[in-house]
PDB file of C-alpha atoms in Angstrom:
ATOM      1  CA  UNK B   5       9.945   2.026  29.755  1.00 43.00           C
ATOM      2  CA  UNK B   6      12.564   1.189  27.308  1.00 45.00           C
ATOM      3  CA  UNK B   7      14.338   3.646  25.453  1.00 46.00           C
ATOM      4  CA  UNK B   8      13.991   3.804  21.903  1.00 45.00           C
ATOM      5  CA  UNK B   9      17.260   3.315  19.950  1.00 44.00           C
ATOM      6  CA  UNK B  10      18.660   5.310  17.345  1.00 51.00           C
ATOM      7  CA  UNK B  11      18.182   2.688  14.773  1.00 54.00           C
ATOM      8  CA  UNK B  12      15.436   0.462  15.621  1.00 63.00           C
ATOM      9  CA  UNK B  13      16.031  -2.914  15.050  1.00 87.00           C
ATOM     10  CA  UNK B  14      12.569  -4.733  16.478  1.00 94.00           C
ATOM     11  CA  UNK B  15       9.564  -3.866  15.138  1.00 96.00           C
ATOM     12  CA  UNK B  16       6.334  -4.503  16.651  1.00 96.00           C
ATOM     13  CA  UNK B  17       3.268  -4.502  14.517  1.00 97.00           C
ATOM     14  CA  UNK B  18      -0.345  -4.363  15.776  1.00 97.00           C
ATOM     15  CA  UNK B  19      -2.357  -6.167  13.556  1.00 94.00           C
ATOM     16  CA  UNK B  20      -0.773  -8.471  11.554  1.00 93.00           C
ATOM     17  CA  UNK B  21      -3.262  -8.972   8.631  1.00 91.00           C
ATOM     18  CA  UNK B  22      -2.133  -9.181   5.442  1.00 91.00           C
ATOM     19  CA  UNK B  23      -1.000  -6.035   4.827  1.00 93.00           C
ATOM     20  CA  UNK B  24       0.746  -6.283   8.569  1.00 94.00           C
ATOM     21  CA  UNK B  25       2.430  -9.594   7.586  1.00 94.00           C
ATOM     22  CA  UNK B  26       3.484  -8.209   4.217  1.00 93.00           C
ATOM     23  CA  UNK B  27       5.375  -5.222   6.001  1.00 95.00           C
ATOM     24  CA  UNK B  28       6.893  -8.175   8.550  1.00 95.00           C
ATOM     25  CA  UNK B  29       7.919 -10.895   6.423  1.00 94.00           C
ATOM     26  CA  UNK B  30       9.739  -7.789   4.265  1.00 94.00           C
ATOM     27  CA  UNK B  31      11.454  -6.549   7.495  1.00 95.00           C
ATOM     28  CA  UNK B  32      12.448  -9.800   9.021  1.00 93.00           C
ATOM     29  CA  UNK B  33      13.895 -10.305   5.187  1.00 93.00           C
ATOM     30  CA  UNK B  34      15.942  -7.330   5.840  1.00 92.00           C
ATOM     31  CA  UNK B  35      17.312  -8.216   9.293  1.00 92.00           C
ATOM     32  CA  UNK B  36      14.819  -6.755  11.851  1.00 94.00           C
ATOM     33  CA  UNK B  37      13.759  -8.701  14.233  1.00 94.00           C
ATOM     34  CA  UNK B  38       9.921  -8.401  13.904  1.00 95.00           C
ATOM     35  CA  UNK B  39       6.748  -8.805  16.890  1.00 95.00           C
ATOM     36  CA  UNK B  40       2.990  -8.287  16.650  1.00 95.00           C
ATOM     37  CA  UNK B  41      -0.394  -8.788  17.810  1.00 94.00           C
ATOM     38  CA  UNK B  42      -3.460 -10.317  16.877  1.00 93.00           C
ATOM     39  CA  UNK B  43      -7.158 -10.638  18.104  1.00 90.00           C
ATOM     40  CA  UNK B  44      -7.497 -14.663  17.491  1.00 90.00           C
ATOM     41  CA  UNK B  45      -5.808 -17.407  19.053  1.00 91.00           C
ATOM     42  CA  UNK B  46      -6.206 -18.739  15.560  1.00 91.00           C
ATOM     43  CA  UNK B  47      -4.538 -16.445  13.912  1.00 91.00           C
ATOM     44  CA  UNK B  48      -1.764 -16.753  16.440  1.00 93.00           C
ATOM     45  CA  UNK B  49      -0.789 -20.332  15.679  1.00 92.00           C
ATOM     46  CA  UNK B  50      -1.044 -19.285  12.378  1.00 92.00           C
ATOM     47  CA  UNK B  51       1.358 -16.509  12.039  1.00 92.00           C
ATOM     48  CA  UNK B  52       3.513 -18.477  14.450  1.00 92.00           C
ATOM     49  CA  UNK B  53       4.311 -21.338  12.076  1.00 90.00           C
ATOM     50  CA  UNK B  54       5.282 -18.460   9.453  1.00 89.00           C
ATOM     51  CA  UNK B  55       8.173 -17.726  12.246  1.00 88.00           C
ATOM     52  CA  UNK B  56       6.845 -14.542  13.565  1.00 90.00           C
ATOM     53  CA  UNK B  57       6.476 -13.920  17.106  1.00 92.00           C
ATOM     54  CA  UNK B  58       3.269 -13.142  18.191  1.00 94.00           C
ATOM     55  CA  UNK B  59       1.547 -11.978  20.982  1.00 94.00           C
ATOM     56  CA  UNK B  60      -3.027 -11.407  21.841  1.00 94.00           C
ATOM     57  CA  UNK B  61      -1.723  -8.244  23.772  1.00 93.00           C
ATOM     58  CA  UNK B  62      -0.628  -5.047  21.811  1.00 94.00           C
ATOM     59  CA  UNK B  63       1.085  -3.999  25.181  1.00 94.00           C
ATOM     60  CA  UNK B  64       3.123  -6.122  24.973  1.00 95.00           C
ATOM     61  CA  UNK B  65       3.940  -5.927  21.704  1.00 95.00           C
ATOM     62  CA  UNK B  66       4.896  -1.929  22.066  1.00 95.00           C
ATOM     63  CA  UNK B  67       6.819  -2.773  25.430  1.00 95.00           C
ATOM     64  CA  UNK B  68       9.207  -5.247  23.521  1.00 95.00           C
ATOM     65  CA  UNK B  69       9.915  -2.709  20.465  1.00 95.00           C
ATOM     66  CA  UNK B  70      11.498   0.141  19.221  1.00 94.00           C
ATOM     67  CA  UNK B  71       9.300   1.745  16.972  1.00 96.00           C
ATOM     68  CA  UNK B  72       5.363   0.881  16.690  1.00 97.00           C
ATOM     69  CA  UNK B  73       3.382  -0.023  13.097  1.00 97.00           C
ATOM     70  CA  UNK B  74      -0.193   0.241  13.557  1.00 97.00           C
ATOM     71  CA  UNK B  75      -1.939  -1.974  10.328  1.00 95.00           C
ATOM     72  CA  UNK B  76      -5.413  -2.336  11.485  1.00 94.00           C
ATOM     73  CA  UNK B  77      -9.058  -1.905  10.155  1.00 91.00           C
ATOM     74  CA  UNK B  78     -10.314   1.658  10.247  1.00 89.00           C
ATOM     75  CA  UNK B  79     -12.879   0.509  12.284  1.00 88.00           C
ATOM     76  CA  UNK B  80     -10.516  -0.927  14.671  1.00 90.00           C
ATOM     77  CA  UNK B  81      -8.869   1.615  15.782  1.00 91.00           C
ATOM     78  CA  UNK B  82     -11.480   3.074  18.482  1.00 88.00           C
ATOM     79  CA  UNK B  83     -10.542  -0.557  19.948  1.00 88.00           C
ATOM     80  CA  UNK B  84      -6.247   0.113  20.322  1.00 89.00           C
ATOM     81  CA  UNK B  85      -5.398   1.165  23.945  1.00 89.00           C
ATOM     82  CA  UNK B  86      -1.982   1.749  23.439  1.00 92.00           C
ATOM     83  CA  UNK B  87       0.372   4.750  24.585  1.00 93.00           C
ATOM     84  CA  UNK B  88       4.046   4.920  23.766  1.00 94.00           C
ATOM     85  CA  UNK B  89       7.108   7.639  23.642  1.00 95.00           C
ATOM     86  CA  UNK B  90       8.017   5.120  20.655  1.00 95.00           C
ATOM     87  CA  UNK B  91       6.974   6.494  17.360  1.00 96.00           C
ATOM     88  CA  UNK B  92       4.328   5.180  15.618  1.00 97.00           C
ATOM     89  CA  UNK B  93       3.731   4.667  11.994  1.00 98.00           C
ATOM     90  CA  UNK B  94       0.095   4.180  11.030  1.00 97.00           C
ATOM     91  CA  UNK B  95      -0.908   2.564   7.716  1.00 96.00           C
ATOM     92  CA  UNK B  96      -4.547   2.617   8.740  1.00 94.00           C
ATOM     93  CA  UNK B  97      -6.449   4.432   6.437  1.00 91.00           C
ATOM     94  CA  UNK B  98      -8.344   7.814   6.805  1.00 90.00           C
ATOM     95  CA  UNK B  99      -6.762   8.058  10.182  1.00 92.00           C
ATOM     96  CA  UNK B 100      -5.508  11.630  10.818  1.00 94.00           C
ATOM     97  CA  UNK B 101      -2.036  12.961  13.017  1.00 96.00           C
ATOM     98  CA  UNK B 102      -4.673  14.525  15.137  1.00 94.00           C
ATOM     99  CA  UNK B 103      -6.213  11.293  16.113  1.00 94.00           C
ATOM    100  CA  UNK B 104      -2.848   8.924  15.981  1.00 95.00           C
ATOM    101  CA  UNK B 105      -1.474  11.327  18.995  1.00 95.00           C
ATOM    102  CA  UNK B 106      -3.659   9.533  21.506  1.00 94.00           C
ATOM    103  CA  UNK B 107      -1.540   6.496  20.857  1.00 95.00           C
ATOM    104  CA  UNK B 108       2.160   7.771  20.296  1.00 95.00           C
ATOM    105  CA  UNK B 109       3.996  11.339  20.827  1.00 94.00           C
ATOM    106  CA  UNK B 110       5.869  10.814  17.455  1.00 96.00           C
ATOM    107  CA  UNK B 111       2.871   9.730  14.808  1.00 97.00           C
ATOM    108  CA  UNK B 112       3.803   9.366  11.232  1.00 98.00           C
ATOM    109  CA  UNK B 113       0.562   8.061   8.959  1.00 97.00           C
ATOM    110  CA  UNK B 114       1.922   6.047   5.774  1.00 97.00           C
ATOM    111  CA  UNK B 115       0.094   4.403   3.023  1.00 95.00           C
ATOM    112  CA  UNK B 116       1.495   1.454   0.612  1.00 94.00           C
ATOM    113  CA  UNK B 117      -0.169  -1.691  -0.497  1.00 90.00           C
ATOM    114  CA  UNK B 118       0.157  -5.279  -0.688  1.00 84.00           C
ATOM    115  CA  UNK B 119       2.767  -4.937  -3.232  1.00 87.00           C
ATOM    116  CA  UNK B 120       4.729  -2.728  -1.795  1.00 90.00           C
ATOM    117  CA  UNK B 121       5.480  -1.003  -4.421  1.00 88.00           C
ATOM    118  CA  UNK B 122       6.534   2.674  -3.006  1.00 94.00           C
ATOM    119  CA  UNK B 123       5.519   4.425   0.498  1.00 96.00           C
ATOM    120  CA  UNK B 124       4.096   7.697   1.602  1.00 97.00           C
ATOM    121  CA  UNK B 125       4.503   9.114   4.400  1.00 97.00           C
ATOM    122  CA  UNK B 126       3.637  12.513   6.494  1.00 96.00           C
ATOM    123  CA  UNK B 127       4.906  13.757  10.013  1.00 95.00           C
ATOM    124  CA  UNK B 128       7.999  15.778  10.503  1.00 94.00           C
ATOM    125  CA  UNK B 129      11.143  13.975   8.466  1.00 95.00           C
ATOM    126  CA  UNK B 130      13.183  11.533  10.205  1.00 94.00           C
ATOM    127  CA  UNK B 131      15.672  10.047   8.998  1.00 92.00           C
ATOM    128  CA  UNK B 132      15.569   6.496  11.157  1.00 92.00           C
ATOM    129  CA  UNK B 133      11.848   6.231  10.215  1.00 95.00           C
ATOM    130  CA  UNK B 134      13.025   6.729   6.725  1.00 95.00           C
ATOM    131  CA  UNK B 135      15.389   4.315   6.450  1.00 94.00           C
ATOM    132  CA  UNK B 136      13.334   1.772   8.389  1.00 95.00           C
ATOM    133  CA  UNK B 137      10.784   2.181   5.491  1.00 96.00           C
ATOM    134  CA  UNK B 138      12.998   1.982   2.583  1.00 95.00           C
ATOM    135  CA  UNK B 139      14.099  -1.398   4.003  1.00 94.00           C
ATOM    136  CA  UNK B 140      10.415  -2.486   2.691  1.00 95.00           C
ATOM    137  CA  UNK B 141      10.179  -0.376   0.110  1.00 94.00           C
ATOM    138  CA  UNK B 142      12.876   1.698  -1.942  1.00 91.00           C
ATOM    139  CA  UNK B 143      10.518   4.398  -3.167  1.00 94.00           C
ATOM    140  CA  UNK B 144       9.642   6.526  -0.335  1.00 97.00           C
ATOM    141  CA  UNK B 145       8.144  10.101  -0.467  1.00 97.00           C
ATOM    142  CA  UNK B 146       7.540  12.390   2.191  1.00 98.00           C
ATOM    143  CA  UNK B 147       4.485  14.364   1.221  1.00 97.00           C
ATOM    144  CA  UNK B 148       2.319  16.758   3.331  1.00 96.00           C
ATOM    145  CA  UNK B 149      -0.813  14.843   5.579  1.00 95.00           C
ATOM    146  CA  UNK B 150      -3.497  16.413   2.968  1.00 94.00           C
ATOM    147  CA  UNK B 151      -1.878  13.881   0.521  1.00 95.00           C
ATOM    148  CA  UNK B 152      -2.169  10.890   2.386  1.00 94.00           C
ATOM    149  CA  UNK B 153      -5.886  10.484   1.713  1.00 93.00           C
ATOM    150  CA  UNK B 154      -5.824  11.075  -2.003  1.00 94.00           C
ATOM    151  CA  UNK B 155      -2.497   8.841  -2.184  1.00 94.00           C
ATOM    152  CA  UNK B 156      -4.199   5.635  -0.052  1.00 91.00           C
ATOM    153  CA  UNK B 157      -7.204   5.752  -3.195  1.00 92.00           C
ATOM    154  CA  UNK B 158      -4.298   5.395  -5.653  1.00 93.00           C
ATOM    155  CA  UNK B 159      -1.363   3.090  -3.668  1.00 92.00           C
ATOM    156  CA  UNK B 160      -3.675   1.370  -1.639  1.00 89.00           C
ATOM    157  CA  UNK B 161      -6.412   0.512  -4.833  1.00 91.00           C
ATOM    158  CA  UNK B 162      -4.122   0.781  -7.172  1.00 90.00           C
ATOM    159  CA  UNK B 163      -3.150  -2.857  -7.479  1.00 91.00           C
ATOM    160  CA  UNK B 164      -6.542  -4.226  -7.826  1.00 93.00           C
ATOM    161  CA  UNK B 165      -7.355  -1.319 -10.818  1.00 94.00           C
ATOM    162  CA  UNK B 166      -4.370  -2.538 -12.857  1.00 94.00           C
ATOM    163  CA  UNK B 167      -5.858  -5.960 -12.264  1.00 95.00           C
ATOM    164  CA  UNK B 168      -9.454  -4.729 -13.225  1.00 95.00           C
ATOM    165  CA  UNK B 169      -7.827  -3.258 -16.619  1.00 95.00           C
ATOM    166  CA  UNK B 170      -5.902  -5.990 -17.313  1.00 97.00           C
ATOM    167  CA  UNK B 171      -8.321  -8.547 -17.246  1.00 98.00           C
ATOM    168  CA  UNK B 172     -10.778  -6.299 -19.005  1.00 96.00           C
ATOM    169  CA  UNK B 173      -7.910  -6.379 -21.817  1.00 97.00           C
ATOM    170  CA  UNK B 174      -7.506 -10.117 -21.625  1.00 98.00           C
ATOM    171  CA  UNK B 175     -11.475 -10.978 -22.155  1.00 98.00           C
ATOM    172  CA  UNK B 176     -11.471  -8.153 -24.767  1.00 97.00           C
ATOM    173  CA  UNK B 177      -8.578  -9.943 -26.612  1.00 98.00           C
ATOM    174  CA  UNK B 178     -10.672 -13.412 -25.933  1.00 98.00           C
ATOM    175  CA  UNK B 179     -14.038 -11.568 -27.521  1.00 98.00           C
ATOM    176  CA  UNK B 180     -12.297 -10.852 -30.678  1.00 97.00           C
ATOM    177  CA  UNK B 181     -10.611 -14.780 -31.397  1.00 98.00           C
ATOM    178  CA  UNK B 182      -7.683 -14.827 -29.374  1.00 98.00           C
ATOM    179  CA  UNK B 183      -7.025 -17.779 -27.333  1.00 98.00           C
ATOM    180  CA  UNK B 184      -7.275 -17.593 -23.080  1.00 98.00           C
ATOM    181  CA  UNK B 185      -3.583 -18.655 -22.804  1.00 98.00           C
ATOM    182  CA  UNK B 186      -2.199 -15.970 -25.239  1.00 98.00           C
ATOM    183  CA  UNK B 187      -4.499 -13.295 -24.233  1.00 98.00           C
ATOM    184  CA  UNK B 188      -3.298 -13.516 -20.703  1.00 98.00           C
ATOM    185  CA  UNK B 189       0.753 -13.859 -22.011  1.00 98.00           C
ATOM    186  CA  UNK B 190       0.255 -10.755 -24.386  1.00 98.00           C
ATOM    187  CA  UNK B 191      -1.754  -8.785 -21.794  1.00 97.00           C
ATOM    188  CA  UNK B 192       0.888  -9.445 -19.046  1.00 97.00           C
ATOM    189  CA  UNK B 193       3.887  -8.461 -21.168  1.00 97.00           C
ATOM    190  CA  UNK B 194       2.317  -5.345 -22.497  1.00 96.00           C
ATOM    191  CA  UNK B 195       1.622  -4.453 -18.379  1.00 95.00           C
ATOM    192  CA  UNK B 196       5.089  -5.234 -17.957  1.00 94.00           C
ATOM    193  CA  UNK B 197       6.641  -3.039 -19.974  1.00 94.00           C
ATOM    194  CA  UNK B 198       4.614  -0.059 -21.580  1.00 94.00           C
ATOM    195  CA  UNK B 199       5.096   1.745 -18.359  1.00 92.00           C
ATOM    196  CA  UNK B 200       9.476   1.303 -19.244  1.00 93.00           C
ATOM    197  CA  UNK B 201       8.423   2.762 -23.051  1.00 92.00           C
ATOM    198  CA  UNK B 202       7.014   5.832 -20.952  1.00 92.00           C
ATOM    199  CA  UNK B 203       9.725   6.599 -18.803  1.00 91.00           C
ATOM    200  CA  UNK B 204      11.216   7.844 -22.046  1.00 92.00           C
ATOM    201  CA  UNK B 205       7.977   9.436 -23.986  1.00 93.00           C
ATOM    202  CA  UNK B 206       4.771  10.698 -22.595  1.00 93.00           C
ATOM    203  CA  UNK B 207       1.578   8.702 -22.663  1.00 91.00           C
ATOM    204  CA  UNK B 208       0.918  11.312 -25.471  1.00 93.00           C
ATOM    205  CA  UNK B 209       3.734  10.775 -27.783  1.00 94.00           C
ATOM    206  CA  UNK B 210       3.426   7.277 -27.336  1.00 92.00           C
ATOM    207  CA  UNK B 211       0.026   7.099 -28.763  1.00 92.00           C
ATOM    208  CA  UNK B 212       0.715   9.252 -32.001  1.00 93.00           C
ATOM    209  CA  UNK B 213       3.872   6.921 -32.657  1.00 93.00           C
ATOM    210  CA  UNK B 214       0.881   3.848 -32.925  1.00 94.00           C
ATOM    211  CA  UNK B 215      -1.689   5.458 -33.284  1.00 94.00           C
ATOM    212  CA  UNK B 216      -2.197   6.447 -37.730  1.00 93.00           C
ATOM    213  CA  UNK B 217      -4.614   8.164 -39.300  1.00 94.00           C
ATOM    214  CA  UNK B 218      -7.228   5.896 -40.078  1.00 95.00           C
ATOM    215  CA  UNK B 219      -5.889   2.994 -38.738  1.00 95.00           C
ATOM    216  CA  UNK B 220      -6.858   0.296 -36.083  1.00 95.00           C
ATOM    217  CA  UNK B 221      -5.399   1.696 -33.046  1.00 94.00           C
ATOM    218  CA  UNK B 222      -7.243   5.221 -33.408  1.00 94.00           C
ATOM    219  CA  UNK B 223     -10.591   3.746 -33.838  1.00 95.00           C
ATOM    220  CA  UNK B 224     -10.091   1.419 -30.721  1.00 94.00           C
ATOM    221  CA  UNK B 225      -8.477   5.109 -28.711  1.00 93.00           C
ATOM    222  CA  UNK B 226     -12.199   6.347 -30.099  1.00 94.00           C
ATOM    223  CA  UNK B 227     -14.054   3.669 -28.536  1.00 92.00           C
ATOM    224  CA  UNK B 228     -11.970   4.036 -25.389  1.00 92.00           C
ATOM    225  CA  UNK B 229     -12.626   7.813 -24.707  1.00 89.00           C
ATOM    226  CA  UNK B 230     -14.886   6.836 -21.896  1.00 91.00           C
ATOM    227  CA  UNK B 231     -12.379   5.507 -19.699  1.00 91.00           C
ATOM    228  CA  UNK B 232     -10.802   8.832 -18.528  1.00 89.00           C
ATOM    229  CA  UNK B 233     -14.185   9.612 -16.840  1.00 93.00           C
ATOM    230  CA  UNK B 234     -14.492   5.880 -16.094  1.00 94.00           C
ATOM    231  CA  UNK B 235     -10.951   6.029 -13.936  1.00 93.00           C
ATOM    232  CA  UNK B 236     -12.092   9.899 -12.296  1.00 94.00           C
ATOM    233  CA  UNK B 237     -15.319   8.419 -10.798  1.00 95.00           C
ATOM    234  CA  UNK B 238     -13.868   5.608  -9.475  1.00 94.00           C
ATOM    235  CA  UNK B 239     -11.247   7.561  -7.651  1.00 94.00           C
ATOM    236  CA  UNK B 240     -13.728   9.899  -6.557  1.00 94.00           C
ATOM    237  CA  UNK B 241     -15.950   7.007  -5.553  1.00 94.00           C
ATOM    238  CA  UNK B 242     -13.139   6.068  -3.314  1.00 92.00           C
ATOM    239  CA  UNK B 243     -12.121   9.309  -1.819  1.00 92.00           C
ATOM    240  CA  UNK B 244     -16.017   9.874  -1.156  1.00 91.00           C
ATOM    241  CA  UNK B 245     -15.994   6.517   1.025  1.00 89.00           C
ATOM    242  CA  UNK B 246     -12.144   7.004   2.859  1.00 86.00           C
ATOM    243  CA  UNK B 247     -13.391  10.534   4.230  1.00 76.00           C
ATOM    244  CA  UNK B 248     -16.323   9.726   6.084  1.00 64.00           C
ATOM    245  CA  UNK B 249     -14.092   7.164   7.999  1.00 54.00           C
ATOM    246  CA  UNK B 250     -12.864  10.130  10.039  1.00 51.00           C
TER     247      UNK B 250
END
């Protein structure tokens, strides 16, 4: 078996979906050479043209790298037949430690999303998986494994609930007379950079600098109070459908 290097420099990921290819084209981007697997012949030729090198076998695939990603479906998983000394980072989600240590002595579950905006991970701290992640994404954080499942509802969803509440802000700025084309300019600037303004006030102080007595913006804040509890079930929603997974 090949020995795993100190800092690994192929990657091999089974399942390279589009989350999988995300993480891969980022890597190769950064210099790693970058493997995986996939179910389809199809899909093979596919992936292929995009320059990666792919494989039908995930044996393979872990035989020819240094450190593992698993990025399948949940309901995948039960089909991977893989054991490795490598380690093995798992985005799949609602899988636990207990049940990635069947495929790898050194699991580490992560959650991100097609964005890539930041990465969680859990397992004991190492510094080579570490670095290996910041090459996709510069926000990292190590949190404990009871975070990863609350953390995969907001990373992993997250991306299409911005785009829920930003469209919802575009037709409501289309309902009241303004035109598709500056709707969807205003709505994407405002995105863009609200969440700058907050990095130096609170949500809260940001609100009573617009927000006067009387005036426009309270009324619409009014009308709006619903979409705390709105955002709460939803995440509970999600949480209630990730657990059961297990």
């Amino acid at each position: 078996m090949k020995a795993w290097t100190p800092v690994p420099q192929v990657v091999g990921i089974i399942g390279l979906g589009k989350l999988g290819s995300a993480l891969g084209l980022k890597l190769r981007d950064r210099g790693f050479r970058v493997l995986g697997s996939v179910k389809s012949p199809k899909s093979r030729e596919r992936l292929t043209k995009m320059g990666f090198e792919v494989h039908l076998d995930n044996n393979v695939v872990v035989s020819k790298s240094d450190v593992v990603i698993l990025s399948v479906k949940p309901y995948n998983v039960e089909e991977i037949s893989v054991k490795t000394e490598k380690p093995l980072i798992s985005f799949v989600a609602g899988v636990p430690l207990s049940k990635l240590s069947a495929f790898s002595n050194r699991p580490f579950r992560a959650m991100t999303n097609v964005a890539l905006t930041t990465i969680a991970v859990t397992g004991p701290y190492d510094e080579q998986i570490d670095g290996l992640l910041k090459a996709i994404s510069p926000r990292v954080i190590w949190v404990d494994e009871k975070l990863i499942d609350p953390l995969t509802v907001v990373l992993g969803s997250g991306p299409a609930l911005v785009a829920k509440l930003l469209d919802s802000f575009v037709r409501a700025s289309v309902d009241i007379g303004v035109p598709w084309d500056i709707a969807k300019e205003v709505a994407d600037e405002l995105f863009r950079y609200v969440p700058l303004l907050m990095r130096q006030r609170s949500p809260e102080e940001l609100v009573e600098m617009i927000a006067t007595p009387g005036g426009t913006t309270i009324k619409a804040l009014v009308e709006m109070a619903e979409i705390e509890r709105v955002m709460a079930s939803a995440f509970e929603g999600a949480m209630a459908r990730l657990v059961p997974k297990r």
